[in-house]
Tab-separated table of C-alpha atoms in Angstrom:
chain	number	residue	atom	x	y	z
A	960	UNK	CA	-111.756	21.201	62.498
A	961	UNK	CA	-115.792	20.179	62.132
A	962	UNK	CA	-117.236	19.154	58.529
A	963	UNK	CA	-120.411	21.075	58.077
A	964	UNK	CA	-122.862	20.625	55.538
A	965	UNK	CA	-125.652	22.836	54.138
A	966	UNK	CA	-128.228	20.807	52.343
A	967	UNK	CA	-131.400	21.445	50.253
A	968	UNK	CA	-132.977	20.796	47.508
A	969	UNK	CA	-131.655	22.538	43.597
A	970	UNK	CA	-132.708	25.893	43.886
A	971	UNK	CA	-132.254	26.784	47.501
A	972	UNK	CA	-129.562	28.700	47.675
A	973	UNK	CA	-126.696	25.781	48.504
A	974	UNK	CA	-124.150	27.190	45.257
A	975	UNK	CA	-125.052	31.317	46.128
A	976	UNK	CA	-124.160	31.469	49.955
A	977	UNK	CA	-120.621	29.457	49.153
A	978	UNK	CA	-120.312	31.832	46.432
A	979	UNK	CA	-121.378	34.003	47.957
A	980	UNK	CA	-118.916	33.390	51.244
A	981	UNK	CA	-116.230	32.826	48.639
A	982	UNK	CA	-116.540	36.298	47.010
A	983	UNK	CA	-117.762	34.836	43.880
A	984	UNK	CA	-121.591	37.138	44.265
A	985	UNK	CA	-121.964	39.977	46.649
A	986	UNK	CA	-123.430	40.253	49.461
A	987	UNK	CA	-126.966	42.626	49.484
A	988	UNK	CA	-127.150	42.589	52.739
A	989	UNK	CA	-125.396	41.197	55.852
A	990	UNK	CA	-121.600	40.870	56.992
A	991	UNK	CA	-119.202	37.393	56.102
A	992	UNK	CA	-116.296	37.049	59.282
A	993	UNK	CA	-113.705	34.578	58.877
A	994	UNK	CA	-111.209	34.720	61.668
A	995	UNK	CA	-112.436	37.402	63.238
A	996	UNK	CA	-112.037	39.538	60.131
A	997	UNK	CA	-115.391	41.350	58.889
A	998	UNK	CA	-113.855	40.124	54.756
A	999	UNK	CA	-117.547	40.839	52.738
A	1000	UNK	CA	-115.372	43.966	50.663
A	1001	UNK	CA	-112.011	42.083	49.889
A	1002	UNK	CA	-112.037	40.015	46.455
A	1003	UNK	CA	-112.005	36.317	46.326
A	1004	UNK	CA	-108.752	36.211	45.894
A	1005	UNK	CA	-107.491	37.121	48.769
A	1006	UNK	CA	-109.700	35.774	50.414
A	1007	UNK	CA	-108.349	32.355	49.382
A	1008	UNK	CA	-104.912	33.351	50.137
A	1009	UNK	CA	-106.041	34.528	53.720
A	1010	UNK	CA	-107.439	30.502	53.752
A	1011	UNK	CA	-110.503	30.316	52.220
A	1012	UNK	CA	-110.171	27.605	49.848
A	1013	UNK	CA	-112.505	26.363	46.391
A	1014	UNK	CA	-113.274	23.575	44.717
A	1015	UNK	CA	-116.731	24.040	42.452
A	1016	UNK	CA	-119.468	21.560	42.130
A	1017	UNK	CA	-118.448	21.696	37.774
A	1018	UNK	CA	-114.375	21.258	39.955
A	1019	UNK	CA	-112.692	24.377	37.663
A	1020	UNK	CA	-110.011	22.544	36.016
A	1021	UNK	CA	-108.613	23.390	33.013
A	1022	UNK	CA	-109.395	21.285	30.329
A	1023	UNK	CA	-106.406	22.057	28.269
A	1024	UNK	CA	-103.974	22.219	30.757
A	1025	UNK	CA	-102.747	19.067	32.077
A	1026	UNK	CA	-103.232	18.116	36.080
A	1027	UNK	CA	-99.709	19.022	36.859
A	1028	UNK	CA	-100.589	22.223	35.090
A	1029	UNK	CA	-103.654	22.964	36.865
A	1030	UNK	CA	-101.034	22.875	40.494
A	1031	UNK	CA	-98.167	24.124	38.962
A	1032	UNK	CA	-101.078	27.180	39.129
A	1033	UNK	CA	-102.393	27.574	42.073
A	1034	UNK	CA	-98.706	26.376	43.379
A	1035	UNK	CA	-97.393	29.492	42.155
A	1036	UNK	CA	-99.573	31.689	43.971
A	1037	UNK	CA	-99.623	29.794	47.345
A	1038	UNK	CA	-95.237	30.603	46.911
A	1039	UNK	CA	-95.721	34.358	46.382
A	1040	UNK	CA	-97.984	34.182	49.394
A	1041	UNK	CA	-96.366	32.901	51.461
A	1042	UNK	CA	-98.417	29.524	51.985
A	1043	UNK	CA	-96.736	26.571	49.491
A	1044	UNK	CA	-95.770	23.137	50.968
A	1045	UNK	CA	-94.733	21.587	48.001
A	1046	UNK	CA	-91.186	21.958	46.242
A	1047	UNK	CA	-91.862	24.119	43.085
A	1048	UNK	CA	-93.122	21.733	39.907
A	1049	UNK	CA	-94.467	19.515	42.946
A	1050	UNK	CA	-97.717	18.705	43.523
A	1051	UNK	CA	-98.471	18.867	47.896
A	1052	UNK	CA	-96.917	14.969	50.052
A	1053	UNK	CA	-100.754	16.387	52.106
A	1054	UNK	CA	-102.860	15.734	48.762
A	1055	UNK	CA	-101.278	12.850	47.304
A	1056	UNK	CA	-102.066	12.033	50.791
A	1057	UNK	CA	-105.132	12.253	50.717
A	1058	UNK	CA	-105.798	11.069	46.510
A	1059	UNK	CA	-102.455	8.979	45.798
A	1060	UNK	CA	-104.862	8.437	42.163
A	1061	UNK	CA	-103.912	12.033	41.171
A	1062	UNK	CA	-99.704	10.013	40.948
A	1063	UNK	CA	-101.293	8.395	37.774
A	1064	UNK	CA	-102.355	11.031	35.486
A	1065	UNK	CA	-100.856	14.314	36.344
A	1066	UNK	CA	-99.921	13.829	33.222
A	1067	UNK	CA	-103.116	13.750	32.159
A	1068	UNK	CA	-105.609	16.347	30.736
A	1069	UNK	CA	-108.935	17.924	32.454
A	1070	UNK	CA	-110.559	17.115	29.293
A	1071	UNK	CA	-109.693	13.256	29.363
A	1072	UNK	CA	-109.817	13.241	32.808
A	1073	UNK	CA	-113.546	11.455	35.055
A	1074	UNK	CA	-116.537	13.456	36.329
A	1075	UNK	CA	-114.113	11.976	40.164
A	1076	UNK	CA	-110.842	13.003	38.891
A	1077	UNK	CA	-112.172	16.241	38.252
A	1078	UNK	CA	-113.474	16.014	42.094
A	1079	UNK	CA	-109.992	15.393	43.349
A	1080	UNK	CA	-107.818	17.443	41.107
A	1081	UNK	CA	-110.423	20.646	42.868
A	1082	UNK	CA	-110.336	19.308	45.522
A	1083	UNK	CA	-106.353	18.963	45.627
A	1084	UNK	CA	-105.776	22.250	44.169
A	1085	UNK	CA	-107.714	24.090	46.752
A	1086	UNK	CA	-105.361	22.784	49.427
A	1087	UNK	CA	-102.165	23.534	47.766
A	1088	UNK	CA	-103.285	27.488	49.116
A	1089	UNK	CA	-103.096	26.144	52.488
A	1090	UNK	CA	-106.329	27.065	53.970
A	1091	UNK	CA	-108.441	26.760	57.006
A	1092	UNK	CA	-111.301	26.684	55.324
A	1093	UNK	CA	-112.288	24.498	52.220
A	1094	UNK	CA	-115.797	25.172	50.609
A	1095	UNK	CA	-117.180	22.289	48.578
A	1096	UNK	CA	-119.865	22.687	46.104
A	1097	UNK	CA	-122.545	19.427	45.964
A	1098	UNK	CA	-118.484	16.794	45.278
A	1099	UNK	CA	-120.509	14.079	45.747
A	1100	UNK	CA	-122.957	14.693	42.864
A	1101	UNK	CA	-123.028	12.150	39.800
A	1102	UNK	CA	-120.491	9.756	41.718
A	1103	UNK	CA	-121.130	6.829	42.216
A	1104	UNK	CA	-121.607	5.247	45.461
A	1105	UNK	CA	-118.737	3.475	45.953
A	1106	UNK	CA	-116.275	6.773	45.234
A	1107	UNK	CA	-119.305	8.377	47.206
A	1108	UNK	CA	-117.593	6.445	50.266
A	1109	UNK	CA	-114.236	7.452	48.898
A	1110	UNK	CA	-114.875	11.248	48.975
A	1111	UNK	CA	-116.495	10.632	52.385
A	1112	UNK	CA	-113.007	8.960	53.747
A	1113	UNK	CA	-111.180	11.900	52.582
A	1114	UNK	CA	-113.596	14.187	54.142
A	1115	UNK	CA	-112.447	13.013	57.827
A	1116	UNK	CA	-108.768	12.975	56.686
A	1117	UNK	CA	-108.836	16.832	55.980
A	1118	UNK	CA	-110.415	17.098	59.015
A	1119	UNK	CA	-107.838	15.256	60.714
A	1120	UNK	CA	-105.248	17.621	59.242
A	1121	UNK	CA	-106.566	20.389	60.580
A	1122	UNK	CA	-108.711	22.012	58.556
A	1123	UNK	CA	-112.287	22.731	58.329
A	1124	UNK	CA	-115.150	22.209	56.108
A	1125	UNK	CA	-118.616	23.459	55.068
A	1126	UNK	CA	-120.393	21.193	52.658
A	1127	UNK	CA	-123.543	22.183	50.118
A	1128	UNK	CA	-124.904	18.998	49.340
A	1129	UNK	CA	-128.343	17.912	48.289
A	1130	UNK	CA	-128.797	14.686	49.405
A	1131	UNK	CA	-129.686	14.837	53.574
A	1132	UNK	CA	-128.364	11.043	53.388
A	1133	UNK	CA	-125.077	11.853	52.583
A	1134	UNK	CA	-124.290	14.809	54.343
A	1135	UNK	CA	-125.667	13.392	57.458
A	1136	UNK	CA	-123.143	11.155	57.043
A	1137	UNK	CA	-119.980	13.394	56.719
A	1138	UNK	CA	-121.693	16.389	58.966
A	1139	UNK	CA	-121.069	17.414	62.340
A	1140	UNK	CA	-123.302	19.653	62.007
A	1141	UNK	CA	-126.340	19.840	59.194
A	1142	UNK	CA	-128.290	23.433	57.925
A	1143	UNK	CA	-130.813	22.848	55.763
A	1144	UNK	CA	-132.007	25.346	53.711
A	1145	UNK	CA	-134.782	26.510	51.842
A	1146	UNK	CA	-135.645	29.683	49.561
A	1147	UNK	CA	-132.283	31.331	51.097
A	1148	UNK	CA	-133.243	31.230	53.729
A	1149	UNK	CA	-131.672	29.094	56.737
A	1150	UNK	CA	-134.932	26.230	58.177
A	1151	UNK	CA	-133.035	23.597	60.523
A	1152	UNK	CA	-129.439	23.705	62.498
A	1153	UNK	CA	-128.034	20.794	63.974
A	1154	UNK	CA	-127.435	18.188	64.946
A	1155	UNK	CA	-127.501	16.325	61.534
A	1156	UNK	CA	-129.708	12.801	63.540
A	1157	UNK	CA	-131.717	15.008	64.039
A	1158	UNK	CA	-133.093	16.901	61.087
A	1159	UNK	CA	-135.012	13.532	60.150
A	1160	UNK	CA	-137.000	13.725	63.061
A	1161	UNK	CA	-138.284	17.281	61.737
A	1162	UNK	CA	-141.385	17.491	59.047
A	1163	UNK	CA	-140.428	20.261	58.227
A	1164	UNK	CA	-137.117	19.454	57.067
A	1165	UNK	CA	-138.194	16.479	55.185
A	1166	UNK	CA	-141.395	17.696	54.488
A	1167	UNK	CA	-138.876	20.067	52.221
A	1168	UNK	CA	-135.929	18.743	51.384
A	1169	UNK	CA	-138.568	15.625	49.324
A	1170	UNK	CA	-140.195	18.145	47.470
């Protein structure tokens, strides 16, 4: 398992790329291949059931449901697909091992969660379907530095579980802290691919990302 980051300024095409892989946007050209299978025409929910996890930038938590109820929705889908690792009505132990803080607010409605808590729930909910790859769109956005470090440690734990990650990120320094491999994107085109450290030595990448 590895963590790959897609780095670019706002409007560079990061979210469009993530959403296209997830099937939330139609692909105008090219193909999307997952596990040697062409999934270009596959519906988004079928991609999720096939093993692609997704946590959007805004977390996508149902505000009027409790955290437990948010998990119950994904657990129901997981059981139907034979991908559930948790007992009915309980939170997956792997999720709680990753974010033990969730135990303290399972009965809190999504509306009353902090930004960091929402991201924890979004990532945990995606993991309920036992994905082999996890797509994270701006997971560190708007978080205090100490919380960013907490989430970077979580990414390392997710990799240790054998789950690969594709992370969209606007901050090169943060991306380099978490990436095994880094891609820089600008106006929908990849302008760099390689080791994170090499990106800092590339004048074009640095100029583009700094604007």
